[in-house]
Amino acid sequence: MSLRTRNDFEQEEQARLAGYAALACRSKGRAVAEPEDPYRTIFQRDRDRILHSSAFRRLEYKTQVFVNHQGDYYRTRLTHSLEVAQIARAVCRSLRLNEDLAEAVALAHDLGHTPFGHAGEDVMSRLMKEHGGFEHNHQSYRVVTQLEERYAHSAGLNLSFEVLEGIVKHAGEYDAPRGISGFAAHEGYPSLEAQIVNLADEIAYTNHDLDDGLTSGMITLAGLATVPVWQEHVAAITTQGPTLSVKLLRHSAIRGLIRTCIVDLLEETTRRLADRHIATIDDIRTRGGDLAAFSTAFAARFMELKRYLFDHLYRHYRVERMAEKARGVVQALFESFQRNPRMLPTKYYERIRHDSARERHICDYIAGMTDRYAFEEHRRLFDPRERV
């Protein structure tokens, strides 16, 4: 039995994938040229590089709504990224797109997030406003192109153009990507694989926030009964079989809702591909904006659920209290290092000594922290009894 090589995988892609899929053999390549791997395509190799990066491992202790110490059953940035990758792969498989590219973008899309989720990012954006700004897609790009130290021949992970483009142009409710040289909006729409990741992200975080909110007790099944799209899925379960426990009912309804999201996404994206006569990846890049989407009718119903979560979970007093603590920690750390950069770890202080971008290097240090490490660093700096 012969081994399957990179050439075999690339030939299989050409035979199996749609004409508008991103093929590994036609990648625009890496910023620093490297010999090809004999057994992995360029996108498979990128996925593996992301999985083995330090920034990816730190996602285990970075959270979005619930801070890490609040309970080990809540999702983290790591579990969220894995869920996004699973959904993206499933959708790409049905659309005959490149699953490896989608998975690589999905696994990397949150690498630049600060600790403490959106609360941390909000305060970092404010603190960096006069110093070049902060946006987590740009920070993810910075992580994989500069901050990761893995290879002697290049800074960062030296990922392919297509994966970097998917990171930079990741767009959604909480994302506002701006142009980076080589990836500006006027240079074309991203691959359909990258667009699928945008919607997979929305499906994943909405449904897992719903699950975590119910687990925490901050939202209830009774309250959600006012949300039609949720209640329809509950009703479909309760009328089909024996009475389920609250836990099983919750899991069954969420599983059904995720399935509904995916089916609607597949059907609407397929319709748009046909309506716009998309046949090649060049068609996507020139006139393929917003190809991956929910139908208008389902998007409106899904938005009702998201509004409910915003009003009753994201603005819950317990979440607001934790967010306020988080903002205080990030601001105190930033301002302390700004006043006295010599308190930074040697690696970051040395970077400041060699250029004038003091605040950017402070931002890099804090953005790379996990929730747990940020709390520990705060104690080391401000608790007189804590060892430094």
C-alpha positions as a Markdown table, in Angstrom:
| # | Residue | x | y | z |
|---|---|---|---|---|
| 1 | Met | 0.0 | 0.0 | 0.0 |
| 2 | Ser | 1.6 | 3.3 | -1.1 |
| 3 | Leu | 1.6 | 6.5 | 1.0 |
| 4 | Arg | -0.7 | 9.4 | 0.1 |
| 5 | Thr | 1.5 | 12.4 | -0.7 |
| 6 | Arg | 0.9 | 16.1 | -1.0 |
| 7 | Asn | 0.5 | 15.6 | -4.8 |
| 8 | Asp | -2.2 | 13.0 | -4.2 |
| 9 | Phe | -4.1 | 15.4 | -1.9 |
| 10 | Glu | -3.8 | 18.2 | -4.4 |
| 11 | Gln | -5.0 | 16.0 | -7.2 |
| 12 | Glu | -7.9 | 14.9 | -5.1 |
| 13 | Glu | -8.9 | 18.5 | -4.4 |
| 14 | Gln | -8.9 | 19.3 | -8.1 |
| 15 | Ala | -11.1 | 16.4 | -8.9 |
| 16 | Arg | -13.5 | 16.7 | -5.9 |
| 17 | Leu | -13.9 | 20.4 | -5.0 |
| 18 | Ala | -16.0 | 23.0 | -6.8 |
| 19 | Gly | -14.6 | 25.4 | -9.3 |
| 20 | Tyr | -14.9 | 28.3 | -6.9 |
| 21 | Ala | -13.0 | 26.5 | -4.1 |
| 22 | Ala | -9.6 | 27.6 | -3.0 |
| 23 | Leu | -7.2 | 24.9 | -4.2 |
| 24 | Ala | -3.9 | 24.3 | -2.3 |
| 25 | Cys | -2.0 | 23.9 | -5.5 |
| 26 | Arg | -3.0 | 27.4 | -6.5 |
| 27 | Ser | -2.2 | 29.1 | -3.3 |
| 28 | Lys | -0.5 | 32.5 | -3.6 |
| 29 | Gly | 2.1 | 31.0 | -1.2 |
| 30 | Arg | 4.0 | 32.3 | 1.8 |
| 31 | Ala | 5.8 | 35.6 | 2.4 |
| 32 | Val | 9.1 | 33.7 | 2.9 |
| 33 | Ala | 9.4 | 30.8 | 0.5 |
| 34 | Glu | 9.8 | 27.3 | 1.9 |
| 35 | Pro | 10.3 | 23.8 | 0.5 |
| 36 | Glu | 6.9 | 22.1 | 0.2 |
| 37 | Asp | 6.1 | 19.3 | 2.6 |
| 38 | Pro | 6.0 | 15.9 | 0.9 |
| 39 | Tyr | 2.9 | 14.7 | 2.7 |
| 40 | Arg | 0.8 | 17.8 | 3.5 |
| 41 | Thr | -0.8 | 20.5 | 1.5 |
| 42 | Ile | 0.0 | 24.2 | 2.3 |
| 43 | Phe | -3.3 | 24.6 | 4.1 |
| 44 | Gln | -2.9 | 21.4 | 6.1 |
| 45 | Arg | 0.5 | 22.6 | 7.1 |
| 46 | Asp | -0.9 | 26.0 | 8.2 |
| 47 | Arg | -3.5 | 24.3 | 10.3 |
| 48 | Asp | -0.9 | 22.3 | 12.1 |
| 49 | Arg | 1.3 | 25.3 | 12.7 |
| 50 | Ile | -1.6 | 27.1 | 14.3 |
| 51 | Leu | -2.5 | 24.1 | 16.5 |
| 52 | His | 1.1 | 24.0 | 17.8 |
| 53 | Ser | 1.4 | 27.7 | 18.4 |
| 54 | Ser | 1.7 | 29.2 | 21.9 |
| 55 | Ala | -1.1 | 31.6 | 21.2 |
| 56 | Phe | -3.5 | 28.7 | 20.4 |
| 57 | Arg | -2.7 | 27.0 | 23.6 |
| 58 | Arg | -3.4 | 30.1 | 25.6 |
| 59 | Leu | -6.9 | 30.2 | 24.2 |
| 60 | Glu | -7.7 | 27.5 | 26.8 |
| 61 | Tyr | -7.7 | 30.2 | 29.5 |
| 62 | Lys | -9.2 | 33.1 | 27.6 |
| 63 | Thr | -13.0 | 33.5 | 27.8 |
| 64 | Gln | -15.7 | 35.5 | 26.2 |
| 65 | Val | -18.7 | 36.0 | 28.5 |
| 66 | Phe | -17.7 | 34.0 | 31.6 |
| 67 | Val | -14.3 | 34.5 | 33.1 |
| 68 | Asn | -12.2 | 31.4 | 33.5 |
| 69 | His | -12.5 | 30.9 | 37.3 |
| 70 | Gln | -16.3 | 31.1 | 37.2 |
| 71 | Gly | -16.6 | 27.4 | 36.2 |
| 72 | Asp | -14.8 | 24.9 | 34.1 |
| 73 | Tyr | -18.0 | 23.9 | 32.2 |
| 74 | Tyr | -18.2 | 27.2 | 30.4 |
| 75 | Arg | -16.8 | 27.6 | 26.9 |
| 76 | Thr | -13.4 | 29.2 | 26.4 |
| 77 | Arg | -11.8 | 30.7 | 23.3 |
| 78 | Leu | -10.2 | 27.3 | 22.7 |
| 79 | Thr | -13.4 | 25.3 | 22.8 |
| 80 | His | -15.2 | 28.0 | 20.8 |
| 81 | Ser | -12.5 | 27.9 | 18.1 |
| 82 | Leu | -12.9 | 24.1 | 17.9 |
| 83 | Glu | -16.6 | 24.5 | 17.5 |
| 84 | Val | -16.2 | 27.1 | 14.8 |
| 85 | Ala | -13.8 | 24.8 | 13.0 |
| 86 | Gln | -16.2 | 21.8 | 13.2 |
| 87 | Ile | -19.2 | 23.8 | 11.8 |
| 88 | Ala | -17.0 | 25.4 | 9.1 |
| 89 | Arg | -15.7 | 22.0 | 8.0 |
| 90 | Ala | -19.2 | 20.6 | 7.8 |
| 91 | Val | -20.6 | 23.4 | 5.7 |
| 92 | Cys | -17.5 | 23.4 | 3.4 |
| 93 | Arg | -17.8 | 19.7 | 2.9 |
| 94 | Ser | -21.4 | 20.0 | 1.6 |
| 95 | Leu | -20.5 | 23.0 | -0.6 |
| 96 | Arg | -17.4 | 21.2 | -2.0 |
| 97 | Leu | -15.0 | 23.8 | -0.6 |
| 98 | Asn | -11.6 | 23.4 | 0.9 |
| 99 | Glu | -12.1 | 22.1 | 4.5 |
| 100 | Asp | -8.4 | 22.4 | 5.4 |
| 101 | Leu | -8.4 | 26.2 | 4.6 |
| 102 | Ala | -11.6 | 26.8 | 6.5 |
| 103 | Glu | -10.3 | 24.9 | 9.5 |
| 104 | Ala | -7.0 | 26.8 | 9.5 |
| 105 | Val | -8.8 | 30.2 | 9.4 |
| 106 | Ala | -11.3 | 29.1 | 12.1 |
| 107 | Leu | -8.6 | 27.9 | 14.5 |
| 108 | Ala | -6.7 | 31.2 | 14.1 |
| 109 | His | -9.5 | 33.7 | 14.1 |
| 110 | Asp | -9.4 | 34.4 | 17.8 |
| 111 | Leu | -5.7 | 34.3 | 18.5 |
| 112 | Gly | -5.5 | 38.1 | 18.9 |
| 113 | His | -8.2 | 38.5 | 21.5 |
| 114 | Thr | -7.3 | 40.1 | 24.8 |
| 115 | Pro | -8.1 | 38.4 | 28.2 |
| 116 | Phe | -11.6 | 38.9 | 29.5 |
| 117 | Gly | -13.4 | 38.8 | 26.1 |
| 118 | His | -15.0 | 41.9 | 24.7 |
| 119 | Ala | -14.6 | 43.8 | 28.0 |
| 120 | Gly | -10.8 | 43.5 | 27.7 |
| 121 | Glu | -10.9 | 44.4 | 24.0 |
| 122 | Asp | -13.0 | 47.5 | 24.6 |
| 123 | Val | -10.6 | 49.0 | 27.2 |
| 124 | Met | -7.6 | 48.0 | 25.1 |
| 125 | Ser | -9.1 | 49.8 | 22.1 |
| 126 | Arg | -9.6 | 52.9 | 24.2 |
| 127 | Leu | -6.1 | 52.8 | 25.6 |
| 128 | Met | -4.5 | 52.3 | 22.2 |
| 129 | Lys | -6.6 | 54.9 | 20.4 |
| 130 | Glu | -3.8 | 57.4 | 20.1 |
| 131 | His | -1.1 | 54.7 | 19.5 |
| 132 | Gly | -2.3 | 53.0 | 16.3 |
| 133 | Gly | -5.5 | 51.5 | 17.7 |
| 134 | Phe | -6.4 | 47.9 | 18.6 |
| 135 | Glu | -8.6 | 45.5 | 16.8 |
| 136 | His | -8.4 | 41.7 | 17.4 |
| 137 | Asn | -8.2 | 40.7 | 13.8 |
| 138 | His | -5.2 | 42.9 | 13.3 |
| 139 | Gln | -3.8 | 41.5 | 16.5 |
| 140 | Ser | -4.3 | 37.9 | 15.3 |
| 141 | Tyr | -2.4 | 38.9 | 12.1 |
| 142 | Arg | 0.3 | 40.4 | 14.3 |
| 143 | Val | 0.5 | 37.2 | 16.3 |
| 144 | Val | 0.9 | 34.9 | 13.3 |
| 145 | Thr | 3.2 | 37.2 | 11.4 |
| 146 | Gln | 5.5 | 38.6 | 14.1 |
| 147 | Leu | 4.9 | 37.6 | 17.7 |
| 148 | Glu | 5.1 | 33.8 | 17.5 |
| 149 | Glu | 8.7 | 32.6 | 17.6 |
| 150 | Arg | 8.8 | 29.2 | 16.0 |
| 151 | Tyr | 11.2 | 29.3 | 13.0 |
| 152 | Ala | 14.7 | 30.6 | 12.4 |
| 153 | His | 14.0 | 31.6 | 8.8 |
| 154 | Ser | 11.0 | 33.9 | 9.4 |
| 155 | Ala | 9.1 | 35.7 | 12.1 |
| 156 | Gly | 5.7 | 34.4 | 13.1 |
| 157 | Leu | 4.2 | 31.2 | 11.5 |
| 158 | Asn | 4.8 | 32.2 | 7.9 |
| 159 | Leu | 1.3 | 31.1 | 6.9 |
| 160 | Ser | -0.1 | 31.1 | 3.4 |
| 161 | Phe | -1.7 | 34.2 | 1.9 |
| 162 | Glu | -5.2 | 32.6 | 1.9 |
| 163 | Val | -5.1 | 31.9 | 5.7 |
| 164 | Leu | -3.7 | 35.3 | 6.5 |
| 165 | Glu | -6.4 | 36.9 | 4.3 |
| 166 | Gly | -9.1 | 34.9 | 6.1 |
| 167 | Ile | -7.8 | 36.2 | 9.5 |
| 168 | Val | -7.6 | 39.8 | 8.4 |
| 169 | Lys | -10.9 | 39.9 | 6.7 |
| 170 | His | -12.8 | 38.0 | 9.4 |
| 171 | Ala | -16.0 | 40.0 | 9.6 |
| 172 | Gly | -19.0 | 39.7 | 11.9 |
| 173 | Glu | -21.1 | 41.3 | 14.6 |
| 174 | Tyr | -18.0 | 42.0 | 16.8 |
| 175 | Asp | -15.4 | 42.4 | 14.0 |
| 176 | Ala | -14.6 | 45.5 | 12.1 |
| 177 | Pro | -11.6 | 44.6 | 9.9 |
| 178 | Arg | -9.6 | 47.4 | 8.4 |
| 179 | Gly | -7.2 | 47.2 | 5.5 |
| 180 | Ile | -3.7 | 45.8 | 6.0 |
| 181 | Ser | -1.2 | 46.2 | 3.2 |
| 182 | Gly | -1.7 | 43.3 | 0.8 |
| 183 | Phe | -5.2 | 42.5 | 2.1 |
| 184 | Ala | -7.2 | 45.7 | 1.7 |
| 185 | Ala | -10.9 | 45.5 | 0.9 |
| 186 | His | -10.4 | 46.9 | -2.6 |
| 187 | Glu | -8.1 | 44.0 | -3.4 |
| 188 | Gly | -11.0 | 41.6 | -3.6 |
| 189 | Tyr | -13.4 | 39.6 | -1.4 |
| 190 | Pro | -11.9 | 36.7 | 0.6 |
| 191 | Ser | -12.3 | 33.1 | -0.3 |
| 192 | Leu | -15.7 | 31.5 | 0.2 |
| 193 | Glu | -14.1 | 29.3 | 2.8 |
| 194 | Ala | -13.2 | 32.4 | 4.9 |
| 195 | Gln | -16.7 | 33.7 | 4.5 |
| 196 | Ile | -18.1 | 30.5 | 5.8 |
| 197 | Val | -15.9 | 30.8 | 8.9 |
| 198 | Asn | -17.6 | 34.2 | 9.6 |
| 199 | Leu | -21.0 | 32.6 | 9.7 |
| 200 | Ala | -19.7 | 29.5 | 11.6 |
| 201 | Asp | -18.4 | 31.9 | 14.2 |
| 202 | Glu | -21.8 | 33.5 | 14.6 |
| 203 | Ile | -23.6 | 30.1 | 14.8 |
| 204 | Ala | -21.1 | 28.8 | 17.4 |
| 205 | Tyr | -20.9 | 31.8 | 19.8 |
| 206 | Thr | -24.7 | 32.4 | 19.8 |
| 207 | Asn | -25.5 | 28.8 | 20.5 |
| 208 | His | -22.8 | 28.3 | 23.1 |
| 209 | Asp | -23.6 | 31.5 | 24.9 |
| 210 | Leu | -27.2 | 30.4 | 25.0 |
| 211 | Asp | -26.1 | 27.0 | 26.5 |
| 212 | Asp | -23.7 | 28.7 | 29.0 |
| 213 | Gly | -26.3 | 31.3 | 29.9 |
| 214 | Leu | -28.9 | 28.6 | 30.7 |
| 215 | Thr | -26.3 | 26.6 | 32.7 |
| 216 | Ser | -25.4 | 29.6 | 34.7 |
| 217 | Gly | -29.0 | 30.4 | 35.5 |
| 218 | Met | -28.7 | 34.0 | 34.2 |
| 219 | Ile | -31.3 | 33.2 | 31.5 |
| 220 | Thr | -34.1 | 30.6 | 31.8 |
| 221 | Leu | -36.2 | 28.4 | 29.7 |
| 222 | Ala | -39.3 | 30.3 | 30.8 |
| 223 | Gly | -37.7 | 33.6 | 29.6 |
| 224 | Leu | -36.7 | 32.1 | 26.3 |
| 225 | Ala | -40.3 | 31.1 | 25.6 |
| 226 | Thr | -40.8 | 34.6 | 24.3 |
| 227 | Val | -38.3 | 34.0 | 21.5 |
| 228 | Pro | -40.1 | 32.3 | 18.6 |
| 229 | Val | -37.1 | 30.5 | 16.9 |
| 230 | Trp | -36.1 | 29.0 | 20.3 |
| 231 | Gln | -39.7 | 28.0 | 21.3 |
| 232 | Glu | -40.2 | 26.3 | 17.9 |
| 233 | His | -37.3 | 24.0 | 18.5 |
| 234 | Val | -38.5 | 23.3 | 22.1 |
| 235 | Ala | -42.0 | 22.5 | 20.8 |
| 236 | Ala | -40.7 | 20.2 | 18.1 |
| 237 | Ile | -38.9 | 18.1 | 20.8 |
| 238 | Thr | -41.7 | 18.1 | 23.4 |
| 239 | Thr | -44.3 | 16.9 | 20.9 |
| 240 | Gln | -42.3 | 14.1 | 19.4 |
| 241 | Gly | -41.5 | 11.9 | 22.4 |
| 242 | Pro | -41.4 | 11.3 | 26.1 |
| 243 | Thr | -40.8 | 14.1 | 28.6 |
| 244 | Leu | -37.1 | 15.0 | 28.8 |
| 245 | Ser | -35.1 | 16.4 | 31.7 |
| 246 | Val | -34.4 | 20.1 | 31.6 |
| 247 | Lys | -30.8 | 19.3 | 30.7 |
| 248 | Leu | -31.7 | 17.0 | 27.8 |
| 249 | Leu | -34.3 | 19.4 | 26.6 |
| 250 | Arg | -31.8 | 22.2 | 26.5 |
| 251 | His | -29.2 | 20.2 | 24.7 |
| 252 | Ser | -31.7 | 18.8 | 22.2 |
| 253 | Ala | -33.1 | 22.3 | 21.4 |
| 254 | Ile | -29.7 | 23.8 | 20.9 |
| 255 | Arg | -28.6 | 20.9 | 18.7 |
| 256 | Gly | -31.7 | 21.4 | 16.6 |
| 257 | Leu | -31.1 | 25.1 | 16.4 |
| 258 | Ile | -27.5 | 24.6 | 15.2 |
| 259 | Arg | -28.8 | 22.2 | 12.6 |
| 260 | Thr | -31.3 | 24.8 | 11.4 |
| 261 | Cys | -28.6 | 27.4 | 11.2 |
| 262 | Ile | -26.4 | 25.2 | 9.1 |
| 263 | Val | -29.2 | 24.1 | 6.7 |
| 264 | Asp | -30.3 | 27.6 | 6.1 |
| 265 | Leu | -26.7 | 28.8 | 5.5 |
| 266 | Leu | -26.2 | 26.0 | 3.0 |
| 267 | Glu | -29.4 | 26.6 | 1.1 |
| 268 | Glu | -29.0 | 30.4 | 1.0 |
| 269 | Thr | -25.3 | 30.3 | 0.0 |
| 270 | Thr | -26.1 | 27.8 | -2.7 |
| 271 | Arg | -28.9 | 30.1 | -4.0 |
| 272 | Arg | -26.6 | 33.1 | -4.1 |
| 273 | Leu | -23.8 | 31.1 | -5.9 |
| 274 | Ala | -26.4 | 30.3 | -8.6 |
| 275 | Asp | -28.0 | 33.7 | -8.8 |
| 276 | Arg | -24.6 | 35.4 | -9.3 |
| 277 | His | -23.3 | 32.7 | -11.7 |
| 278 | Ile | -20.2 | 32.1 | -9.5 |
| 279 | Ala | -18.0 | 29.5 | -11.2 |
| 280 | Thr | -14.4 | 30.3 | -10.2 |
| 281 | Ile | -12.5 | 31.7 | -7.3 |
| 282 | Asp | -11.8 | 34.7 | -9.4 |
| 283 | Asp | -15.6 | 35.3 | -9.5 |
| 284 | Ile | -15.7 | 35.2 | -5.7 |
| 285 | Arg | -12.9 | 37.7 | -5.4 |
| 286 | Thr | -14.4 | 40.2 | -7.9 |
| 287 | Arg | -18.1 | 39.9 | -7.1 |
| 288 | Gly | -18.5 | 37.4 | -4.3 |
| 289 | Gly | -19.2 | 39.7 | -1.3 |
| 290 | Asp | -21.6 | 38.3 | 1.3 |
| 291 | Leu | -22.0 | 35.0 | -0.6 |
| 292 | Ala | -22.1 | 33.1 | 2.7 |
| 293 | Ala | -25.3 | 34.2 | 4.5 |
| 294 | Phe | -28.5 | 33.3 | 6.1 |
| 295 | Ser | -31.8 | 33.8 | 4.3 |
| 296 | Thr | -33.5 | 37.1 | 5.1 |
| 297 | Ala | -36.4 | 35.3 | 6.9 |
| 298 | Phe | -34.2 | 33.2 | 9.1 |
| 299 | Ala | -31.7 | 36.0 | 9.8 |
| 300 | Ala | -34.5 | 38.1 | 11.2 |
| 301 | Arg | -35.7 | 35.3 | 13.5 |
| 302 | Phe | -32.1 | 34.5 | 14.6 |
| 303 | Met | -31.6 | 38.2 | 15.4 |
| 304 | Glu | -34.5 | 38.0 | 17.8 |
| 305 | Leu | -32.6 | 35.4 | 19.8 |
| 306 | Lys | -29.4 | 37.4 | 19.7 |
| 307 | Arg | -31.2 | 40.5 | 21.0 |
| 308 | Tyr | -32.6 | 38.4 | 23.8 |
| 309 | Leu | -29.1 | 37.3 | 24.8 |
| 310 | Phe | -27.8 | 40.9 | 24.6 |
| 311 | Asp | -30.5 | 42.2 | 26.9 |
| 312 | His | -30.7 | 39.3 | 29.4 |
| 313 | Leu | -27.2 | 37.7 | 29.3 |
| 314 | Tyr | -24.6 | 40.1 | 28.1 |
| 315 | Arg | -26.1 | 42.9 | 30.2 |
| 316 | His | -26.8 | 40.7 | 33.2 |
| 317 | Tyr | -25.6 | 42.4 | 36.4 |
| 318 | Arg | -23.2 | 39.5 | 37.1 |
| 319 | Val | -21.6 | 39.8 | 33.7 |
| 320 | Glu | -21.4 | 43.6 | 34.1 |
| 321 | Arg | -19.7 | 43.2 | 37.4 |
| 322 | Met | -17.1 | 40.8 | 36.0 |
| 323 | Ala | -16.6 | 43.1 | 33.0 |
| 324 | Glu | -16.0 | 46.1 | 35.2 |
| 325 | Lys | -13.4 | 44.1 | 37.1 |
| 326 | Ala | -11.8 | 43.0 | 33.9 |
| 327 | Arg | -11.6 | 46.6 | 32.5 |
| 328 | Gly | -10.0 | 47.7 | 35.7 |
| 329 | Val | -7.3 | 45.0 | 35.6 |
| 330 | Val | -6.4 | 45.7 | 31.9 |
| 331 | Gln | -6.3 | 49.4 | 32.4 |
| 332 | Ala | -4.2 | 49.2 | 35.6 |
| 333 | Leu | -1.7 | 46.9 | 33.9 |
| 334 | Phe | -1.4 | 49.0 | 30.8 |
| 335 | Glu | -1.0 | 52.3 | 32.7 |
| 336 | Ser | 1.6 | 50.8 | 35.1 |
| 337 | Phe | 3.7 | 49.5 | 32.3 |
| 338 | Gln | 3.3 | 52.7 | 30.4 |
| 339 | Arg | 4.7 | 54.7 | 33.4 |
| 340 | Asn | 7.5 | 52.3 | 34.0 |
| 341 | Pro | 8.3 | 49.9 | 31.1 |
| 342 | Arg | 11.2 | 48.4 | 33.2 |
| 343 | Met | 8.5 | 46.4 | 35.0 |
| 344 | Leu | 7.8 | 44.5 | 31.8 |
| 345 | Pro | 9.4 | 41.0 | 31.3 |
| 346 | Thr | 12.8 | 41.3 | 29.7 |
| 347 | Lys | 11.7 | 40.3 | 26.2 |
| 348 | Tyr | 9.2 | 43.0 | 26.0 |
| 349 | Tyr | 11.4 | 45.7 | 27.6 |
| 350 | Glu | 14.1 | 44.9 | 25.1 |
| 351 | Arg | 11.7 | 45.4 | 22.2 |
| 352 | Ile | 10.8 | 48.8 | 23.6 |
| 353 | Arg | 14.5 | 49.8 | 23.9 |
| 354 | His | 15.0 | 49.1 | 20.2 |
| 355 | Asp | 12.1 | 51.1 | 18.8 |
| 356 | Ser | 9.7 | 53.8 | 19.9 |
| 357 | Ala | 6.5 | 51.8 | 19.8 |
| 358 | Arg | 6.2 | 51.5 | 23.6 |
| 359 | Glu | 2.5 | 51.2 | 23.8 |
| 360 | Arg | 2.3 | 48.6 | 21.0 |
| 361 | His | 4.7 | 46.3 | 22.8 |
| 362 | Ile | 2.8 | 46.8 | 26.1 |
| 363 | Cys | -0.4 | 45.9 | 24.2 |
| 364 | Asp | 1.2 | 42.8 | 22.8 |
| 365 | Tyr | 2.1 | 41.6 | 26.3 |
| 366 | Ile | -1.3 | 42.2 | 27.8 |
| 367 | Ala | -3.3 | 41.0 | 24.8 |
| 368 | Gly | -1.4 | 37.7 | 24.9 |
| 369 | Met | -2.3 | 37.1 | 28.6 |
| 370 | Thr | -4.9 | 34.6 | 29.7 |
| 371 | Asp | -7.6 | 35.7 | 32.1 |
| 372 | Arg | -5.8 | 33.8 | 34.9 |
| 373 | Tyr | -2.4 | 35.3 | 34.1 |
| 374 | Ala | -3.8 | 38.8 | 33.9 |
| 375 | Phe | -5.3 | 38.4 | 37.4 |
| 376 | Glu | -2.0 | 37.0 | 38.7 |
| 377 | Glu | 0.1 | 39.8 | 37.1 |
| 378 | His | -2.3 | 42.4 | 38.6 |
| 379 | Arg | -1.7 | 40.8 | 42.1 |
| 380 | Arg | 2.0 | 40.8 | 41.6 |
| 381 | Leu | 2.0 | 44.5 | 40.8 |
| 382 | Phe | -0.5 | 45.8 | 43.3 |
| 383 | Asp | -0.7 | 43.5 | 46.3 |
| 384 | Pro | 2.2 | 44.4 | 48.6 |
| 385 | Arg | 2.3 | 40.9 | 50.1 |
| 386 | Glu | 2.5 | 39.2 | 46.7 |
| 387 | Arg | 5.9 | 38.0 | 45.5 |
| 388 | Val | 7.0 | 39.6 | 42.2 |
